Coordinates of C-alpha atoms in Angstrom, one line a residue:
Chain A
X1 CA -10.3 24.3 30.8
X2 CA -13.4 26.3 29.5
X3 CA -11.4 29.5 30.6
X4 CA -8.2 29.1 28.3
X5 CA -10.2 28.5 25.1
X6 CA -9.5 30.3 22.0
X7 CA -13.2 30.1 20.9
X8 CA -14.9 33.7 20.4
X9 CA -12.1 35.7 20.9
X10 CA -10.9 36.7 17.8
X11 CA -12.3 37.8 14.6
X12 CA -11.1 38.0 10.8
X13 CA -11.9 41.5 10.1
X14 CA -10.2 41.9 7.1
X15 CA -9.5 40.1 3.7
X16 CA -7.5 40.3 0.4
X17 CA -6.6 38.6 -2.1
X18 CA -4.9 38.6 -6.0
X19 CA -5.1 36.2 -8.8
X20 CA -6.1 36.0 -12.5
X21 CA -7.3 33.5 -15.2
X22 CA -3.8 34.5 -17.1
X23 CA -2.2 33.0 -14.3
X24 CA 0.3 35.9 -13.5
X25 CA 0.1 39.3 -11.7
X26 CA 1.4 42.5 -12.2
X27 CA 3.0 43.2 -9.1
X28 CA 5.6 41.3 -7.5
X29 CA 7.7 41.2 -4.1
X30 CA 6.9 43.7 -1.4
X31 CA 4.4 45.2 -3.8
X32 CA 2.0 43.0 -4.0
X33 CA 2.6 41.7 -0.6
X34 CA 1.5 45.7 0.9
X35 CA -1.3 46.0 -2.3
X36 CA -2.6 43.4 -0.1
X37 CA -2.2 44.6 3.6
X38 CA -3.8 47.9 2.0
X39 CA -6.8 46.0 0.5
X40 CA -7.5 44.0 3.7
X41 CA -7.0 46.7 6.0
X42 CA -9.4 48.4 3.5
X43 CA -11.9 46.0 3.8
X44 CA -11.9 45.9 7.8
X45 CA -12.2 49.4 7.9
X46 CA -8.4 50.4 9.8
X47 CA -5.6 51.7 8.6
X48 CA -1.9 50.4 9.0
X49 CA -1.5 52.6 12.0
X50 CA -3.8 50.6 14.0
X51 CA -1.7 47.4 13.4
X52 CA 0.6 46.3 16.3
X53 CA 0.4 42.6 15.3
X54 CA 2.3 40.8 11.8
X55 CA 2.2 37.2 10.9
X56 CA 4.6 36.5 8.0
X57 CA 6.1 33.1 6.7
X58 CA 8.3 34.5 4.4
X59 CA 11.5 32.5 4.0
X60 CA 15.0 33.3 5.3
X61 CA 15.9 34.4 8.9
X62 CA 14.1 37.3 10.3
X63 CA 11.6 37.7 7.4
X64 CA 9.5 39.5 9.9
X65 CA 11.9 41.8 10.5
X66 CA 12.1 43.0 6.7
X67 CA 8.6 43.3 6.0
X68 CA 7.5 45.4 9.6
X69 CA 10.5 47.7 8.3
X70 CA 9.1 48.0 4.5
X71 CA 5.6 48.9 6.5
X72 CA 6.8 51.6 8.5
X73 CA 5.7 49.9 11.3
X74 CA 6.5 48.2 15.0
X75 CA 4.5 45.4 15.5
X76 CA 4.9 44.4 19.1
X77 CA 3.7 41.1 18.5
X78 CA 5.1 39.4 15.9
X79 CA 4.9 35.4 14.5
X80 CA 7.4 34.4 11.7
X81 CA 6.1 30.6 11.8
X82 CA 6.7 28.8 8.1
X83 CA 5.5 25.7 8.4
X84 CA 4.6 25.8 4.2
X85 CA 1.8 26.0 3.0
X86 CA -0.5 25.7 6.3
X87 CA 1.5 28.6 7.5
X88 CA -2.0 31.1 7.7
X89 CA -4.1 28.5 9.4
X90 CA -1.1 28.5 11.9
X91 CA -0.7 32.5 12.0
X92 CA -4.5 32.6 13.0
X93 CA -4.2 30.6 15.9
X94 CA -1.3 32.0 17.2
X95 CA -2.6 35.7 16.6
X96 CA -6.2 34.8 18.3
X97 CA -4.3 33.5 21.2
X98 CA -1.9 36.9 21.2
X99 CA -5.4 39.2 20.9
X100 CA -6.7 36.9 23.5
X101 CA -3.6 37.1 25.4
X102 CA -3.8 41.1 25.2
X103 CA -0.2 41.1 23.6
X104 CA -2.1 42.6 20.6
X105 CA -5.0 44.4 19.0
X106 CA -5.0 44.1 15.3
X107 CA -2.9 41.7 13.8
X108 CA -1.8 41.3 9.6
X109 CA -1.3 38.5 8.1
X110 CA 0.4 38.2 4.0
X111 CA 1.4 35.8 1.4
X112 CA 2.6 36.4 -1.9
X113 CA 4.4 34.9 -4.5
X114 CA 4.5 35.4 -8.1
X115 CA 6.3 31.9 -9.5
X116 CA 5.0 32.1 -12.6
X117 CA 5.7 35.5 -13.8
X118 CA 9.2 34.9 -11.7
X119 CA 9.9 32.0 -14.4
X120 CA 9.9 34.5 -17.3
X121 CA 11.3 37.4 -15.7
X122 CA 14.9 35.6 -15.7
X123 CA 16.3 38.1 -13.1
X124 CA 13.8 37.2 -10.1
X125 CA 10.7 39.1 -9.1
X126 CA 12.0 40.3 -6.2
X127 CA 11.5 39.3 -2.6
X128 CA 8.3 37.3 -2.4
X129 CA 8.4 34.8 -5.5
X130 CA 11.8 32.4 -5.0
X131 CA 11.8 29.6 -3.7
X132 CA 14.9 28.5 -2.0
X133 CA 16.9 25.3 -3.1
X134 CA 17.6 22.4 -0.5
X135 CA 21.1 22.9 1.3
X136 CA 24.0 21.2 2.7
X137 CA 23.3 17.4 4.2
X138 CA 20.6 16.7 5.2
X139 CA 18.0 13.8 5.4
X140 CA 16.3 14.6 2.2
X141 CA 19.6 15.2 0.6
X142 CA 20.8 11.9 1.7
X143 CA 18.5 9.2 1.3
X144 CA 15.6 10.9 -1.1
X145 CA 16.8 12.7 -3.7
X146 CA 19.1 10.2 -4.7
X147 CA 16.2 8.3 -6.0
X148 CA 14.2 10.6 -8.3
X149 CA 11.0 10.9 -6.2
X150 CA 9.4 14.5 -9.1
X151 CA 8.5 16.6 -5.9
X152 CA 6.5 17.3 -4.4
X153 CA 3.7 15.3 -6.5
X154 CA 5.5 12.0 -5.7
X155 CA 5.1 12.5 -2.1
X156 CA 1.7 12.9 -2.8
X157 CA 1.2 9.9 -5.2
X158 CA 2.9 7.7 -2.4
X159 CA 0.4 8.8 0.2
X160 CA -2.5 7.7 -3.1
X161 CA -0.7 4.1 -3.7
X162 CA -1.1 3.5 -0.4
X163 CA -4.7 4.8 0.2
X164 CA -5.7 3.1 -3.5
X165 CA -4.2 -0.3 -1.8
X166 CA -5.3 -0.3 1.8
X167 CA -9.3 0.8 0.9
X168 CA -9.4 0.3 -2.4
X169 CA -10.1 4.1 -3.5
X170 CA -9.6 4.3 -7.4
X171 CA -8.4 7.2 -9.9
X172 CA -11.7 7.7 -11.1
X173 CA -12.7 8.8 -7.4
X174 CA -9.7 11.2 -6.5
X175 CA -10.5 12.4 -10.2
X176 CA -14.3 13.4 -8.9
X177 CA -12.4 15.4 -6.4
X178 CA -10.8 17.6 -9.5
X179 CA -14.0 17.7 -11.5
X180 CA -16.2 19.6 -8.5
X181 CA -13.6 21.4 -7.2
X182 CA -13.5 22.9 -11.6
X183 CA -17.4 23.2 -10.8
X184 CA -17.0 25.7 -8.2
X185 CA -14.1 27.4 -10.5
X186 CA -16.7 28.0 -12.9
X187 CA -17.9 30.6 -10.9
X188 CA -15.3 32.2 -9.8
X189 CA -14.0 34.9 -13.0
X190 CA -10.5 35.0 -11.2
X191 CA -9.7 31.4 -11.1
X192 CA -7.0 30.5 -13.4
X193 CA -9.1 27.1 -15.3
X194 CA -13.0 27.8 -15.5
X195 CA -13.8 25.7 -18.1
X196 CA -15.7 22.3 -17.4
X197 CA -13.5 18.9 -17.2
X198 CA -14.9 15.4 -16.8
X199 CA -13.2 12.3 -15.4
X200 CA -11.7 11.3 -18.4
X201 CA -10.3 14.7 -19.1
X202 CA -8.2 13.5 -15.9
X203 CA -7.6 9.9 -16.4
X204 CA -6.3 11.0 -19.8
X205 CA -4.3 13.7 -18.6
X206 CA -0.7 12.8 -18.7
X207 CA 0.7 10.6 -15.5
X208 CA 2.8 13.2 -13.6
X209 CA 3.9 10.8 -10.8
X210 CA 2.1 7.5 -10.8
X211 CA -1.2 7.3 -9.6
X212 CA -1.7 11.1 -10.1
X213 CA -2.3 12.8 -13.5
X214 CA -1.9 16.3 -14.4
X215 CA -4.9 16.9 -13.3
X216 CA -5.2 15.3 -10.3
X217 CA -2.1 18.4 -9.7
X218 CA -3.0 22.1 -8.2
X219 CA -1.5 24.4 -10.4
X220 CA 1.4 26.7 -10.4
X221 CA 0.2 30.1 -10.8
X222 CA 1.1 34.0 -9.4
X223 CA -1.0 34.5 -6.0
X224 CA -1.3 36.6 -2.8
X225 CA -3.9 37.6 -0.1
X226 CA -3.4 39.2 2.9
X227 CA -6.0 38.6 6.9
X228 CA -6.4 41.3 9.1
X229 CA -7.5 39.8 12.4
X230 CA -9.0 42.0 16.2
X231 CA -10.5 40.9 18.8
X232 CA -14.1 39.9 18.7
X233 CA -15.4 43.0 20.7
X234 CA -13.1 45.5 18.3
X235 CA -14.5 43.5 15.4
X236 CA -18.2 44.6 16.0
X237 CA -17.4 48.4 15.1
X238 CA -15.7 47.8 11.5
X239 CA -16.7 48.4 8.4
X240 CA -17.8 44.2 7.5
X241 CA -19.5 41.7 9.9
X242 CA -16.9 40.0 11.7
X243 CA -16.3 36.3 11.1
X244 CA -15.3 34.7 14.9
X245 CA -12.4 32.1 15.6
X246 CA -14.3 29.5 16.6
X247 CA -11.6 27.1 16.8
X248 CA -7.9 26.7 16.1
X249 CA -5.5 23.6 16.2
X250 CA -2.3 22.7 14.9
X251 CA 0.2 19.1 14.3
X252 CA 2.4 18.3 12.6
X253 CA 4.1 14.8 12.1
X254 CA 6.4 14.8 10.1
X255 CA 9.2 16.8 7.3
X256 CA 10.0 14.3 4.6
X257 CA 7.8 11.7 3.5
X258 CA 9.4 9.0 4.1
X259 CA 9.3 9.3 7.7
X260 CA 5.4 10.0 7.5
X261 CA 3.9 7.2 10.4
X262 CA 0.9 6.6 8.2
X263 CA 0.6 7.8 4.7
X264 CA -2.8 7.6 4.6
X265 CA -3.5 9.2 8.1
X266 CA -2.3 12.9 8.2
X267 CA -2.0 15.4 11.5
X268 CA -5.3 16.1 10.8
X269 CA -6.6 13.6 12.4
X270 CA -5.5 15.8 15.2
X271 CA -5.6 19.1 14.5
X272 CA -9.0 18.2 12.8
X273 CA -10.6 17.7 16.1
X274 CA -8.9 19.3 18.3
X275 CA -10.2 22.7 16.3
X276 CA -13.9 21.3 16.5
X277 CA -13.7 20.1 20.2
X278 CA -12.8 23.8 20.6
X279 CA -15.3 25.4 18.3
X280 CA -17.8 23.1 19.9
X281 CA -18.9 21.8 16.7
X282 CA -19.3 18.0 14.7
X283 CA -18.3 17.5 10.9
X284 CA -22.0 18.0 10.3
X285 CA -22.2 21.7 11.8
X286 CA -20.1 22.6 8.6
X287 CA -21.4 24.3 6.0
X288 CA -18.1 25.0 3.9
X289 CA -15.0 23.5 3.9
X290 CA -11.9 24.4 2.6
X291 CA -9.8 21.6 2.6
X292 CA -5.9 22.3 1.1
X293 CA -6.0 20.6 -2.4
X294 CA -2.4 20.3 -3.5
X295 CA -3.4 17.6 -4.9
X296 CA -6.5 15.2 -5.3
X297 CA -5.6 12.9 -2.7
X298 CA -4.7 16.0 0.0
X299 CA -8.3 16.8 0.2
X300 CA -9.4 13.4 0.3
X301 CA -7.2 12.3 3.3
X302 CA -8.9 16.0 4.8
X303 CA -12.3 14.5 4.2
X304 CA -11.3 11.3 6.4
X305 CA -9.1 12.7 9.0
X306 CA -11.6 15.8 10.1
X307 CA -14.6 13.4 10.3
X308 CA -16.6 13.7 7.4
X309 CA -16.3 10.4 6.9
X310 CA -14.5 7.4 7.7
X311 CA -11.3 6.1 7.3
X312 CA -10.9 5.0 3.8
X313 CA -14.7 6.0 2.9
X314 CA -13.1 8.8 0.9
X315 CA -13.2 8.0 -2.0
X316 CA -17.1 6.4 -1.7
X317 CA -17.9 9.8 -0.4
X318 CA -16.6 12.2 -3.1
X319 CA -18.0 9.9 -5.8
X320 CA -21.7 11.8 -6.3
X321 CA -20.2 15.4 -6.1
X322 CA -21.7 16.2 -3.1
X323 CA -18.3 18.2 -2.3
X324 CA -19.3 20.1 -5.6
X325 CA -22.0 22.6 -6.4
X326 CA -25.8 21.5 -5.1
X327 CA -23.4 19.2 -2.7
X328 CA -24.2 18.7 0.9
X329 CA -20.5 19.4 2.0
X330 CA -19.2 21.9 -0.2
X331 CA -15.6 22.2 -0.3
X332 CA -13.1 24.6 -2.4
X333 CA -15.8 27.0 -3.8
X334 CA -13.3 29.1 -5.0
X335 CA -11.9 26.3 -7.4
X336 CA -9.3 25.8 -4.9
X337 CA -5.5 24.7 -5.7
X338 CA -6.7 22.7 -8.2
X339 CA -8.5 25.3 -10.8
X340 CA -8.2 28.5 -9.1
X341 CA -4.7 29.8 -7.9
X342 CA -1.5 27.9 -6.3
X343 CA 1.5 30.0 -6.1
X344 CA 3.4 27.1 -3.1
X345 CA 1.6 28.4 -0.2
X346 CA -1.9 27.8 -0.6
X347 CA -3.0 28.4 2.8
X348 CA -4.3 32.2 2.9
X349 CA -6.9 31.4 0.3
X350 CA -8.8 29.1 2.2
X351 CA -9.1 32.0 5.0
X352 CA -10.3 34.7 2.2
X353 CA -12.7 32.5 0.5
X354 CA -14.2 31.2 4.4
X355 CA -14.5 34.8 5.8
X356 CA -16.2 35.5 2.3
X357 CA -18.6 32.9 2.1
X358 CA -19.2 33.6 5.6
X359 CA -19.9 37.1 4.9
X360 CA -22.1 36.2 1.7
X361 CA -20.0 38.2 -0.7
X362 CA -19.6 35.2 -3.1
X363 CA -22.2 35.8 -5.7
X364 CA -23.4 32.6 -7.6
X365 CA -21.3 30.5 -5.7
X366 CA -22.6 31.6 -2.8
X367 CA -23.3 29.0 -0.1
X368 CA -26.9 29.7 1.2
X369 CA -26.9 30.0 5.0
X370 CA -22.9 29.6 5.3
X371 CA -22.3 30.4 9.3
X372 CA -19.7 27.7 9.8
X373 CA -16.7 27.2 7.9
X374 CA -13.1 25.3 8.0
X375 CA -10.0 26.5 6.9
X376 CA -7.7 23.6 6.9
X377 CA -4.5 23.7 6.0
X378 CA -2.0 21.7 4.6
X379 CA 1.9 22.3 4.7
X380 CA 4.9 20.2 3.5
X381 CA 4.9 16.8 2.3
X382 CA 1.2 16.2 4.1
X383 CA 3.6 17.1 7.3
X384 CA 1.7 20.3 9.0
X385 CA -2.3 20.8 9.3
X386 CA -3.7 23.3 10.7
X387 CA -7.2 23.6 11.8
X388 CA -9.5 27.0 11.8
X389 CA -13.2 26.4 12.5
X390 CA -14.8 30.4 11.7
X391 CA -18.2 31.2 12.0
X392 CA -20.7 34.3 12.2
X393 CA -21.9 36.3 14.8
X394 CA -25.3 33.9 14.9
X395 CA -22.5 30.9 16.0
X396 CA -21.0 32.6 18.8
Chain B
X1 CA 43.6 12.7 -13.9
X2 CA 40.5 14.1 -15.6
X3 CA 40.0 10.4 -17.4
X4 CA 39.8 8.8 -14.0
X5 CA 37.1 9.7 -12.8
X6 CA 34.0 8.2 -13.4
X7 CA 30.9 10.1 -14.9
X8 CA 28.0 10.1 -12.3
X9 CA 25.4 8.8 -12.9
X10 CA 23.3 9.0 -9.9
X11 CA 22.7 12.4 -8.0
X12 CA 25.3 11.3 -5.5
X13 CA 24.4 11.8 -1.4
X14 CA 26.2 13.9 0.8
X15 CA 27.7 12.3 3.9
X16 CA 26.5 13.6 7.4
X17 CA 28.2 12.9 10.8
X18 CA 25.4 10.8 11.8
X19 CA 25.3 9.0 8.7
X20 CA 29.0 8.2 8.0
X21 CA 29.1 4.5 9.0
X22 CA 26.2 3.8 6.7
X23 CA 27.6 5.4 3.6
X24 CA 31.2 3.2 4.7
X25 CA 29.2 -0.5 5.0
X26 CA 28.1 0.4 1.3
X27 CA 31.5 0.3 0.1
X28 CA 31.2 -3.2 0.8
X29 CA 27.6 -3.7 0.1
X30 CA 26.6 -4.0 3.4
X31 CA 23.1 -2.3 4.9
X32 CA 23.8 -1.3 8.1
X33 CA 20.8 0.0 10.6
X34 CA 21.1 1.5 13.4
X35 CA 19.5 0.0 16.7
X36 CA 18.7 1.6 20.3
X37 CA 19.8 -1.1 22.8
X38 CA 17.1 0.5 24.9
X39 CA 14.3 0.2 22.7
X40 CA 15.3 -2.3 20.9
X41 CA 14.0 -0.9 17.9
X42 CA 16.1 -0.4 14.7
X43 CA 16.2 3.9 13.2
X44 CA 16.4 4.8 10.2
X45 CA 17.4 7.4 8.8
X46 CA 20.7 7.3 11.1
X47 CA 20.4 10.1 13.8
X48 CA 22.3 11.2 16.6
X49 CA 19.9 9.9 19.0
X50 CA 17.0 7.6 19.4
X51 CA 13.8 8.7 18.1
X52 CA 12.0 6.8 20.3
X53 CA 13.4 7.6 23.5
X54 CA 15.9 10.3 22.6
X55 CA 18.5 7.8 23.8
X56 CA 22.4 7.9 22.9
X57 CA 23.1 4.3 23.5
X58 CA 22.9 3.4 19.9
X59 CA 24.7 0.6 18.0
X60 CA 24.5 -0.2 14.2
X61 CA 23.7 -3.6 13.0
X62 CA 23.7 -5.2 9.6
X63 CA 20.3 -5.5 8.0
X64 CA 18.8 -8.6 6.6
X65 CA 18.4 -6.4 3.0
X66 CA 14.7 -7.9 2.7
X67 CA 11.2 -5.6 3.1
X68 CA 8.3 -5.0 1.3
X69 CA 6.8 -2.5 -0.9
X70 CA 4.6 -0.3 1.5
X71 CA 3.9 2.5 -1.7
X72 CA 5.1 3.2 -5.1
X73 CA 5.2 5.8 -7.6
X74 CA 6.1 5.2 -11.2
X75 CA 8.0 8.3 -12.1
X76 CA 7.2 9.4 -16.4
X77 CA 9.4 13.0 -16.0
X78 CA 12.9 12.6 -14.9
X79 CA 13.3 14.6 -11.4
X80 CA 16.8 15.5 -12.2
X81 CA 19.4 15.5 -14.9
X82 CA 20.7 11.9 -13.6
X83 CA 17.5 10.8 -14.1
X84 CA 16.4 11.5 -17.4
X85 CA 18.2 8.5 -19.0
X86 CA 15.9 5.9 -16.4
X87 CA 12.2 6.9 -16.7
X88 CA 9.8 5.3 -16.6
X89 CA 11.5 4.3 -13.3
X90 CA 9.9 3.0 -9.6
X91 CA 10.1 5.1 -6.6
X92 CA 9.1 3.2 -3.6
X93 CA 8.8 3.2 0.6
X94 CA 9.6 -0.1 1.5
X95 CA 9.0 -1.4 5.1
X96 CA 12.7 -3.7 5.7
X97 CA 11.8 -6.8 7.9
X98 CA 13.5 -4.3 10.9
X99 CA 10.9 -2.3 11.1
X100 CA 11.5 0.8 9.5
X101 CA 11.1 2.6 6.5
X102 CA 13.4 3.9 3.8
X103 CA 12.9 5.5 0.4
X104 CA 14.8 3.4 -2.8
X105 CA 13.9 2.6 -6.6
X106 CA 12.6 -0.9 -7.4
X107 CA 15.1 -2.6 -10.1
X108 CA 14.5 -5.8 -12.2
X109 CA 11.3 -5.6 -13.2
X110 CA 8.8 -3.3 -15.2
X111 CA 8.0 -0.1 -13.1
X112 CA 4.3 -0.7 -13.8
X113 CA 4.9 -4.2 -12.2
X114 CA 5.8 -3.0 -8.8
X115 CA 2.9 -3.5 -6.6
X116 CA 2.0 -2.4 -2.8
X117 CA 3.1 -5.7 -0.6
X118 CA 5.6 -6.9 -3.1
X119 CA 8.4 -8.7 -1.2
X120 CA 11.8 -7.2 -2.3
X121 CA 15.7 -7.2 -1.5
X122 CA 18.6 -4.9 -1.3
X123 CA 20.8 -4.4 -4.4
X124 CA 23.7 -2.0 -5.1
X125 CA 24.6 0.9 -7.7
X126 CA 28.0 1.9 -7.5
X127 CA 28.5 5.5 -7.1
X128 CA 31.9 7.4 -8.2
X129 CA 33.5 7.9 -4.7
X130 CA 33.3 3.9 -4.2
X131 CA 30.3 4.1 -2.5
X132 CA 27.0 1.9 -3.3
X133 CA 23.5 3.1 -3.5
X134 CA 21.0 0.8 -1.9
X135 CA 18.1 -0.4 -4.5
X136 CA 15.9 -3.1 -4.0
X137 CA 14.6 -5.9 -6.2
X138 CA 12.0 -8.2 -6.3
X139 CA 12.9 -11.5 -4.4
X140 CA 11.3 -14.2 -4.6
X141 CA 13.0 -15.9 -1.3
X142 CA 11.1 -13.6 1.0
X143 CA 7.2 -14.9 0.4

């Protein structure tokens, strides 16, 4: 079905986003949420009249509905999909097939949330930062939270006892993860934690939800960014050199975790390849990979499910940094969840930091050569992935 | 009266349509699963229809009570208020002998002693409503 692929036809054009070492922002809400649009749109070189397209996973009914209105605008294609923090990887898919489609021409995509700075202002920061609380019966209510399972890190650590007892991966391996992922934050002056940690630093961090420490936890910092997506023949005329949807895929398998089929196989062993099948690429086109790290383990089970190694060969493949700086498979250059930001919805960072590395606007953490990268994101309890191989104009 | 009625101690589970006759059998101390005659397969959590084949022609059937740790989490911070008077405490999945998997806390032993594969069997917590939650202890009968 050569005819109905997704590959080629869009671009990212556009890219924003907002952190800081103090871990809080200035702006909150709608605020930060259109200092983004502004800066992406900025960056592609339109301005909000052009857009007709708006991707928005804000929470509530109709949450589209209430940002297109704060805009001043009348998107005719619109995609309110929340499917946590993989939301973004699952807005670029659905927005490359809408520009594909021709529903479309230029399409926004935002995130922000601000749930650190929300904690100290006691009256709420407004519309982006809250998070809502679980409601009425329901199967989590029921037959979860009765039993003290600290969420969503115990979700996480149940998917890690299983992996650590089924192929023997140890702490000291998922803690390698942490400690080149803080490599790459190093470089990067807006990540929240730049300084170096080792393994022990992690082992000896306190146990948060047995087998994961603190550290082996992303962080809980202010955040937002902000895509601004055309279709590949548009995106040749902007003002940055376009970064192409190669590929795009998307499963999920699950809400709460005890109903995941396999906890140490996520949907990404489908989306995973289902994106590259598209793309036309292997795990070893890759030069960048931006692999949701919630947590140590997320990016590990990543690793394994999109091919970059086998099943349970995790843990034996992270051990000599090569997902660090120098690394054959780099992975999180912008100190991902883990050391960079993490304000609940990861997802839009790993699209900035790919369509930036792509572009080879990331300085000393630049990765030489970067034309292929993966966005893959990660939303619920390991329940959504979603799959976005980019690449330059030289991979079309 | 206000003296009556007993302090939880447990964050107590709401009660769903679906899940009614499971929430009764606990009264008694009975695990109850439901099965799809057409599968043959046992569900859990209880649903309105089969996951399997989206079939309605589902009965419930008590459960043997025995399984086996398929993952654990020793939890050192109390998730909620109820809690904060257990930790360190064991939150596992355990695999029942049915076939499916639920979410409990492993009792009667250290938390740090809970190990993947353990073989385990259903206890009760009362909760305030008369009510039992279902917990699950090591047992020694099931290797």
């Amino acid at each position: 079905m050569a005819d109905r692929t997704l590959r080629g036809q869009a671009a990212i054009v556009g890219v924003a986003d907002a952190a800081s070492p103090t871990g809080e922002l200035e702006l909150t809400g709608r605020a930060l949420e259109v200092t983004m649009i502004a800066e992406a749109l900025a960056d592609a070189g339109l301005t909000i009249a052009d857009v007709d397209g708006l991707c928005y996973a804000g929470f509530g009914g109709m949450a589209t509905l209430g940002l297109a209105e704060y805009l001043g605008i009348s998107p005719r294609w619109t995609d309110g999909t929340n499917v946590g923090g993989s939301s973004y990887e699952v807005h670029v898919e659905h927005a490359a097939a809408a520009i594909a489609a021709g529903l479309c021409d230029v399409v926004v995509g935002v995130y922000a949330s601000t749930p650190r700075s929300d904690r100290k202002r006691s009256s709420g920061g407004g519309g982006g930062g809250r998070r809502p609380m679980p409601f009425g019966p329901d199967p989590r209510m029921e037959f979860e939270m009765p039993y003290g399972l600290m969420m969503p890190m115990g979700a996480y650590a149940l998917s890690a006892s299983r992996h650590m007892h089924s192929f023997g991966t140890t702490s000291e391996q998922l803690a390698q993860i942490a400690v080149s992922t803080r490599e790459w934050a190093a470089m990067n002056p807006s990540a929240r934690y730049q300084d170096p940690i080792t393994i022990d630093d992690v082992l000896s961090s306190p146990m948060q939800a047995s087998p994961l420490h603190l550290l082996d936890c992303c962080l809980v910092t202010d955040g937002a960014g902000a895509f601004v997506m055309t279709s590949a023949e548009r995106a040749r005329d902007l003002a940055k050199p376009p970064v192409h949807v190669l590929g795009a895929a998307t499963c999920h398998d699950h809400s709460g975790i005890m109903a995941m089929p396999d906890l140490t196989t996520t949907a990404g062993a489908i989306s995973g390849p289902n994106a590259f099948a598209m793309a036309g690429i292997k795990a070893g086109d890759v030069d960048l990979l931006m692999g949701y790290d919630s947590f140590t383990i997320t990016a590990l089970l990543h690793l394994e499910d999109l091919g970059f190694c086998d099943k349970g060969e995790g843990g034996a493949f992270v051990e000599d940094g090569r997902t660090g700086p120098g690394g054959s498979l780099p992975m999180n250059t912008n100190g991902g969840g883990l050391s960079y930001t993490h304000p609940g919805m990861y997802g839009m960072f790993l699209l900035v930091e790919a369509t930036r590395q792509l572009r080879g606007e990331c300085g000393p953490r630049q990765v030489e050569g970067a034309e292929i990268a993966v966005a893959h994101g990660s939303g619920g309890v390991l329940s959504a992935m979603a799959t976005v191989v980019l690449g330059t104009e030289a991979t079309l | 009266m206000a003296h009556d009625t007993p302090t939880p101690t447990r964050f107590e589970p709401p009660v769903s349509d679906d899940t009614a006759p499971f929430w009764e059998a606990t009264r008694d101390k009975q695990l109850v699963l439901q099965w799809c005659t057409s599968c043959q397969k046992a569900i859990f959590y209880p649903r309105a229809a089969c996951p399997g084949c989206l079939g309605d022609t589902i009965e419930w059937r008590p459960a043997t009570g025995f399984g086996r740790v398929h993952a654990v989490s020793v939890q050192h911070k109390p998730a909620n208020p109820f809690m904060a008077d257990k930790v360190p405490y064991a939150v596992a999945l355990v695999d029942l002998d049915e076939g499916v998997r639920l979410m409990t806390n492993i009792v009667g032993c250290e938390p740090d002693d809970v190990a993947v594969d353990m073989a385990v069997r259903v206890t009760w917590e009362p909760l305030t409503d008369g009510r039992h939650l279902p917990l699950f202890e090591p047992s020694a009968l099931a290797d």
